[in-house]
Amino acid sequence: MRESSGREGQFCVVVHADETNNPDFVRDVRNLAYLLNRSASEFIDLILTDMAFLDVTFTDGSGNEIEINTDCFDINVSGLDEYTAEAAEAAHRERLRLWCRDTFCKPCSHTIRPHVRAEVLPMFLIIASVLKACHPEEAARWGRTSALFADERTQLHLKGRGRRRNWRSRSQKSMRSMSAVYKPVKKE
């Protein structure tokens, strides 16, 4: 992503959990990540490296500076013996790799209604915020236009095929996830 023009020395509003209630927004984030053409094993490293080198100040919707906590990508192995800790870390890396493969390394079709599970919401918010900072022009259209892979043959109007789940019922969980990911920066 470093080859794209991020907003250097500028501000970037972080992606809020409520934005993930919009399936078109989630689809557009996933499809932009897919266009980066990275393997699942290198995707998270790429995101975290780009976040470290971005000259962008992340802010909340009110303009307050936000520090992004990336601890959700790690696993706590304190209190475990060396062998068990090593096995737990390997299993966690594999779960993370599989999630990236299924979420960000495949195109997201218009025939499905994508959503973000509550247990991976903090990681999705961080990835979406970094993508937003690196690709501001594309991010400005997330959820507002038909997705990047609009194909006339695959656009199905699935009227009456199943009931749509109420995505807004997750808002309480979303707010708890937000406080774990974004922490206000104390000004001295």
mmCIF file of C-alpha atoms in Angstrom:
data_model
loop_
_atom_site.group_PDB
_atom_site.id
_atom_site.type_symbol
_atom_site.label_atom_id
_atom_site.label_comp_id
_atom_site.label_asym_id
_atom_site.label_seq_id
_atom_site.Cartn_x
_atom_site.Cartn_y
_atom_site.Cartn_z
ATOM 1 C CA MET A 1 0.000 0.000 0.000
ATOM 2 C CA ARG A 2 2.951 2.323 0.450
ATOM 3 C CA GLU A 3 3.002 2.912 -3.298
ATOM 4 C CA SER A 4 -0.405 4.583 -3.100
ATOM 5 C CA SER A 5 -0.642 8.173 -1.994
ATOM 6 C CA GLY A 6 -1.792 8.293 1.607
ATOM 7 C CA ARG A 7 -2.699 11.572 3.268
ATOM 8 C CA GLU A 8 0.663 12.484 4.686
ATOM 9 C CA GLY A 9 0.580 14.963 7.541
ATOM 10 C CA GLN A 10 -3.215 14.969 7.441
ATOM 11 C CA PHE A 11 -6.078 13.667 9.556
ATOM 12 C CA CYS A 12 -8.105 10.532 8.911
ATOM 13 C CA VAL A 13 -11.359 9.738 10.702
ATOM 14 C CA VAL A 14 -11.351 6.124 11.890
ATOM 15 C CA VAL A 15 -13.976 3.683 10.699
ATOM 16 C CA HIS A 16 -16.767 3.422 13.262
ATOM 17 C CA ALA A 17 -18.507 0.174 14.200
ATOM 18 C CA ASP A 18 -21.880 1.535 13.034
ATOM 19 C CA GLU A 19 -20.536 1.756 9.485
ATOM 20 C CA THR A 20 -20.204 -2.033 9.417
ATOM 21 C CA ASN A 21 -23.998 -2.282 9.656
ATOM 22 C CA ASN A 22 -24.106 -1.355 5.960
ATOM 23 C CA PRO A 23 -23.433 -4.496 3.862
ATOM 24 C CA ASP A 24 -22.356 -2.357 0.885
ATOM 25 C CA PHE A 25 -19.730 -0.656 3.065
ATOM 26 C CA VAL A 26 -18.352 -4.032 4.219
ATOM 27 C CA ARG A 27 -18.346 -5.300 0.628
ATOM 28 C CA ASP A 28 -16.443 -2.245 -0.626
ATOM 29 C CA VAL A 29 -13.794 -2.544 2.126
ATOM 30 C CA ARG A 30 -13.311 -6.227 1.369
ATOM 31 C CA ASN A 31 -13.067 -5.643 -2.380
ATOM 32 C CA LEU A 32 -10.509 -2.843 -1.989
ATOM 33 C CA ALA A 33 -8.397 -5.152 0.199
ATOM 34 C CA TYR A 34 -8.720 -7.844 -2.475
ATOM 35 C CA LEU A 35 -7.416 -5.421 -5.114
ATOM 36 C CA LEU A 36 -4.153 -5.120 -3.145
ATOM 37 C CA ASN A 37 -3.397 -8.615 -4.444
ATOM 38 C CA ARG A 38 -1.686 -9.881 -1.279
ATOM 39 C CA SER A 39 -1.610 -13.400 0.103
ATOM 40 C CA ALA A 40 -3.389 -14.117 3.365
ATOM 41 C CA SER A 41 -0.102 -14.742 5.164
ATOM 42 C CA GLU A 42 1.320 -11.331 4.313
ATOM 43 C CA PHE A 43 -1.878 -9.248 4.515
ATOM 44 C CA ILE A 44 -1.875 -8.455 8.270
ATOM 45 C CA ASP A 45 1.866 -7.723 8.269
ATOM 46 C CA LEU A 46 1.310 -5.348 5.354
ATOM 47 C CA ILE A 47 -1.509 -3.525 7.183
ATOM 48 C CA LEU A 48 0.418 -3.206 10.455
ATOM 49 C CA THR A 49 3.600 -2.089 8.662
ATOM 50 C CA ASP A 50 1.712 0.505 6.641
ATOM 51 C CA MET A 51 0.019 1.754 9.804
ATOM 52 C CA ALA A 52 3.415 2.214 11.454
ATOM 53 C CA PHE A 53 4.763 4.239 8.515
ATOM 54 C CA LEU A 54 1.658 6.328 7.797
ATOM 55 C CA ASP A 55 2.068 10.016 8.497
ATOM 56 C CA VAL A 56 -1.605 10.336 9.366
ATOM 57 C CA THR A 57 -3.269 11.368 12.595
ATOM 58 C CA PHE A 58 -6.322 9.213 13.256
ATOM 59 C CA THR A 59 -9.274 11.047 14.767
ATOM 60 C CA ASP A 60 -12.771 10.212 15.927
ATOM 61 C CA GLY A 61 -15.823 11.899 14.433
ATOM 62 C CA SER A 62 -15.419 14.878 16.801
ATOM 63 C CA GLY A 63 -11.851 15.636 15.763
ATOM 64 C CA ASN A 64 -10.199 14.165 18.874
ATOM 65 C CA GLU A 65 -6.925 12.375 18.235
ATOM 66 C CA ILE A 66 -7.191 8.580 18.528
ATOM 67 C CA GLU A 67 -4.520 5.975 19.138
ATOM 68 C CA ILE A 68 -5.234 2.636 17.472
ATOM 69 C CA ASN A 69 -4.614 -0.343 19.744
ATOM 70 C CA THR A 70 -3.481 -3.355 17.692
ATOM 71 C CA ASP A 71 -3.443 -5.813 20.610
ATOM 72 C CA CYS A 72 -6.422 -7.619 19.090
ATOM 73 C CA PHE A 73 -4.039 -9.136 16.519
ATOM 74 C CA ASP A 74 -1.946 -10.729 19.281
ATOM 75 C CA ILE A 75 -2.659 -13.551 21.696
ATOM 76 C CA ASN A 76 -1.876 -13.454 25.397
ATOM 77 C CA VAL A 77 0.246 -16.489 26.301
ATOM 78 C CA SER A 78 1.385 -15.357 29.730
ATOM 79 C CA GLY A 79 1.192 -18.116 32.297
ATOM 80 C CA LEU A 80 1.640 -20.873 29.722
ATOM 81 C CA ASP A 81 4.677 -23.077 29.465
ATOM 82 C CA GLU A 82 6.932 -22.568 26.428
ATOM 83 C CA TYR A 83 5.583 -25.497 24.418
ATOM 84 C CA THR A 84 1.923 -24.619 25.030
ATOM 85 C CA ALA A 85 2.558 -20.918 24.338
ATOM 86 C CA GLU A 86 4.248 -21.757 21.044
ATOM 87 C CA ALA A 87 1.333 -24.002 20.021
ATOM 88 C CA ALA A 88 -1.230 -21.349 21.016
ATOM 89 C CA GLU A 89 0.602 -18.676 18.998
ATOM 90 C CA ALA A 90 0.793 -20.961 15.947
ATOM 91 C CA ALA A 91 -2.929 -21.761 16.187
ATOM 92 C CA HIS A 92 -3.781 -18.054 16.558
ATOM 93 C CA ARG A 93 -1.654 -17.123 13.515
ATOM 94 C CA GLU A 94 -3.378 -19.835 11.475
ATOM 95 C CA ARG A 95 -6.875 -18.641 12.515
ATOM 96 C CA LEU A 96 -5.882 -15.081 11.622
ATOM 97 C CA ARG A 97 -4.492 -16.197 8.252
ATOM 98 C CA LEU A 98 -7.669 -18.118 7.428
ATOM 99 C CA TRP A 99 -9.850 -15.160 8.412
ATOM 100 C CA CYS A 100 -7.800 -12.846 6.174
ATOM 101 C CA ARG A 101 -7.969 -15.345 3.322
ATOM 102 C CA ASP A 102 -11.749 -15.633 3.572
ATOM 103 C CA THR A 103 -12.401 -11.943 4.223
ATOM 104 C CA PHE A 104 -9.821 -9.874 2.365
ATOM 105 C CA CYS A 105 -8.162 -12.138 -0.202
ATOM 106 C CA LYS A 106 -11.293 -13.058 -2.159
ATOM 107 C CA PRO A 107 -13.684 -10.774 -4.037
ATOM 108 C CA CYS A 108 -17.005 -10.191 -2.319
ATOM 109 C CA SER A 109 -19.897 -10.869 -4.671
ATOM 110 C CA HIS A 110 -23.101 -8.834 -4.914
ATOM 111 C CA THR A 111 -25.092 -12.009 -4.445
ATOM 112 C CA ILE A 112 -24.253 -12.212 -0.746
ATOM 113 C CA ARG A 113 -24.940 -9.890 2.166
ATOM 114 C CA PRO A 114 -21.584 -9.502 3.943
ATOM 115 C CA HIS A 115 -21.381 -8.724 7.632
ATOM 116 C CA VAL A 116 -18.700 -8.498 10.298
ATOM 117 C CA ARG A 117 -18.863 -10.948 13.185
ATOM 118 C CA ALA A 118 -18.617 -9.379 16.647
ATOM 119 C CA GLU A 119 -15.486 -11.344 17.577
ATOM 120 C CA VAL A 120 -13.499 -9.956 14.615
ATOM 121 C CA LEU A 121 -14.990 -6.453 14.627
ATOM 122 C CA PRO A 122 -11.941 -4.757 16.253
ATOM 123 C CA MET A 123 -9.584 -6.237 13.646
ATOM 124 C CA PHE A 124 -11.922 -5.284 10.792
ATOM 125 C CA LEU A 125 -12.156 -1.691 12.089
ATOM 126 C CA ILE A 126 -8.366 -1.343 12.230
ATOM 127 C CA ILE A 127 -7.881 -2.781 8.746
ATOM 128 C CA ALA A 128 -10.643 -0.584 7.308
ATOM 129 C CA SER A 129 -9.176 2.519 8.996
ATOM 130 C CA VAL A 130 -5.697 1.846 7.588
ATOM 131 C CA LEU A 131 -7.143 1.198 4.117
ATOM 132 C CA LYS A 132 -9.110 4.440 4.434
ATOM 133 C CA ALA A 133 -5.939 6.377 5.288
ATOM 134 C CA CYS A 134 -3.967 4.796 2.425
ATOM 135 C CA HIS A 135 -6.721 5.039 -0.202
ATOM 136 C CA PRO A 136 -8.851 8.099 0.675
ATOM 137 C CA GLU A 137 -10.420 8.471 -2.781
ATOM 138 C CA GLU A 138 -11.741 4.903 -2.825
ATOM 139 C CA ALA A 139 -12.784 5.088 0.836
ATOM 140 C CA ALA A 140 -14.924 8.137 0.146
ATOM 141 C CA ARG A 141 -17.192 5.918 -1.984
ATOM 142 C CA TRP A 142 -17.468 2.974 0.451
ATOM 143 C CA GLY A 143 -21.099 2.041 0.947
ATOM 144 C CA ARG A 144 -22.369 4.824 -1.318
ATOM 145 C CA THR A 145 -21.939 3.313 -4.754
ATOM 146 C CA SER A 146 -22.496 -0.115 -6.161
ATOM 147 C CA ALA A 147 -19.476 -2.179 -5.224
ATOM 148 C CA LEU A 148 -16.272 -2.405 -7.223
ATOM 149 C CA PHE A 149 -17.228 -5.703 -8.876
ATOM 150 C CA ALA A 150 -20.631 -4.817 -10.315
ATOM 151 C CA ASP A 151 -21.285 -7.373 -13.015
ATOM 152 C CA GLU A 152 -24.664 -7.448 -14.754
ATOM 153 C CA ARG A 153 -24.742 -11.246 -14.763
ATOM 154 C CA THR A 154 -24.205 -11.493 -10.998
ATOM 155 C CA GLN A 155 -26.511 -8.708 -9.869
ATOM 156 C CA LEU A 156 -29.485 -10.581 -8.528
ATOM 157 C CA HIS A 157 -32.451 -8.959 -6.944
ATOM 158 C CA LEU A 158 -33.245 -11.406 -4.194
ATOM 159 C CA LYS A 159 -36.616 -9.992 -3.244
ATOM 160 C CA GLY A 160 -38.413 -12.138 -0.747
ATOM 161 C CA ARG A 161 -35.614 -14.722 -0.433
ATOM 162 C CA GLY A 162 -35.192 -15.011 3.314
ATOM 163 C CA ARG A 163 -35.445 -12.413 6.025
ATOM 164 C CA ARG A 164 -32.789 -9.823 6.567
ATOM 165 C CA ARG A 165 -31.216 -9.990 9.978
ATOM 166 C CA ASN A 166 -31.442 -6.856 12.084
ATOM 167 C CA TRP A 167 -27.805 -5.675 12.039
ATOM 168 C CA ARG A 168 -28.520 -2.819 14.426
ATOM 169 C CA SER A 169 -29.048 -5.232 17.313
ATOM 170 C CA ARG A 170 -25.271 -5.504 17.570
ATOM 171 C CA SER A 171 -24.772 -1.847 18.508
ATOM 172 C CA GLN A 172 -24.103 -2.547 22.188
ATOM 173 C CA LYS A 173 -21.364 -5.058 21.319
ATOM 174 C CA SER A 174 -20.025 -2.619 18.748
ATOM 175 C CA MET A 175 -19.559 0.136 21.297
ATOM 176 C CA ARG A 176 -17.597 -2.185 23.613
ATOM 177 C CA SER A 177 -15.386 -3.184 20.688
ATOM 178 C CA MET A 178 -14.799 0.457 19.804
ATOM 179 C CA SER A 179 -13.434 1.243 23.271
ATOM 180 C CA ALA A 180 -11.035 -1.710 23.024
ATOM 181 C CA VAL A 181 -9.645 -0.595 19.663
ATOM 182 C CA TYR A 182 -9.575 3.200 19.771
ATOM 183 C CA LYS A 183 -8.162 4.992 22.808
ATOM 184 C CA PRO A 184 -8.110 8.807 23.201
ATOM 185 C CA VAL A 185 -4.654 10.341 23.152
ATOM 186 C CA LYS A 186 -3.943 12.391 26.256
ATOM 187 C CA LYS A 187 -2.717 15.870 25.414
ATOM 188 C CA GLU A 188 -0.190 17.379 27.756
#
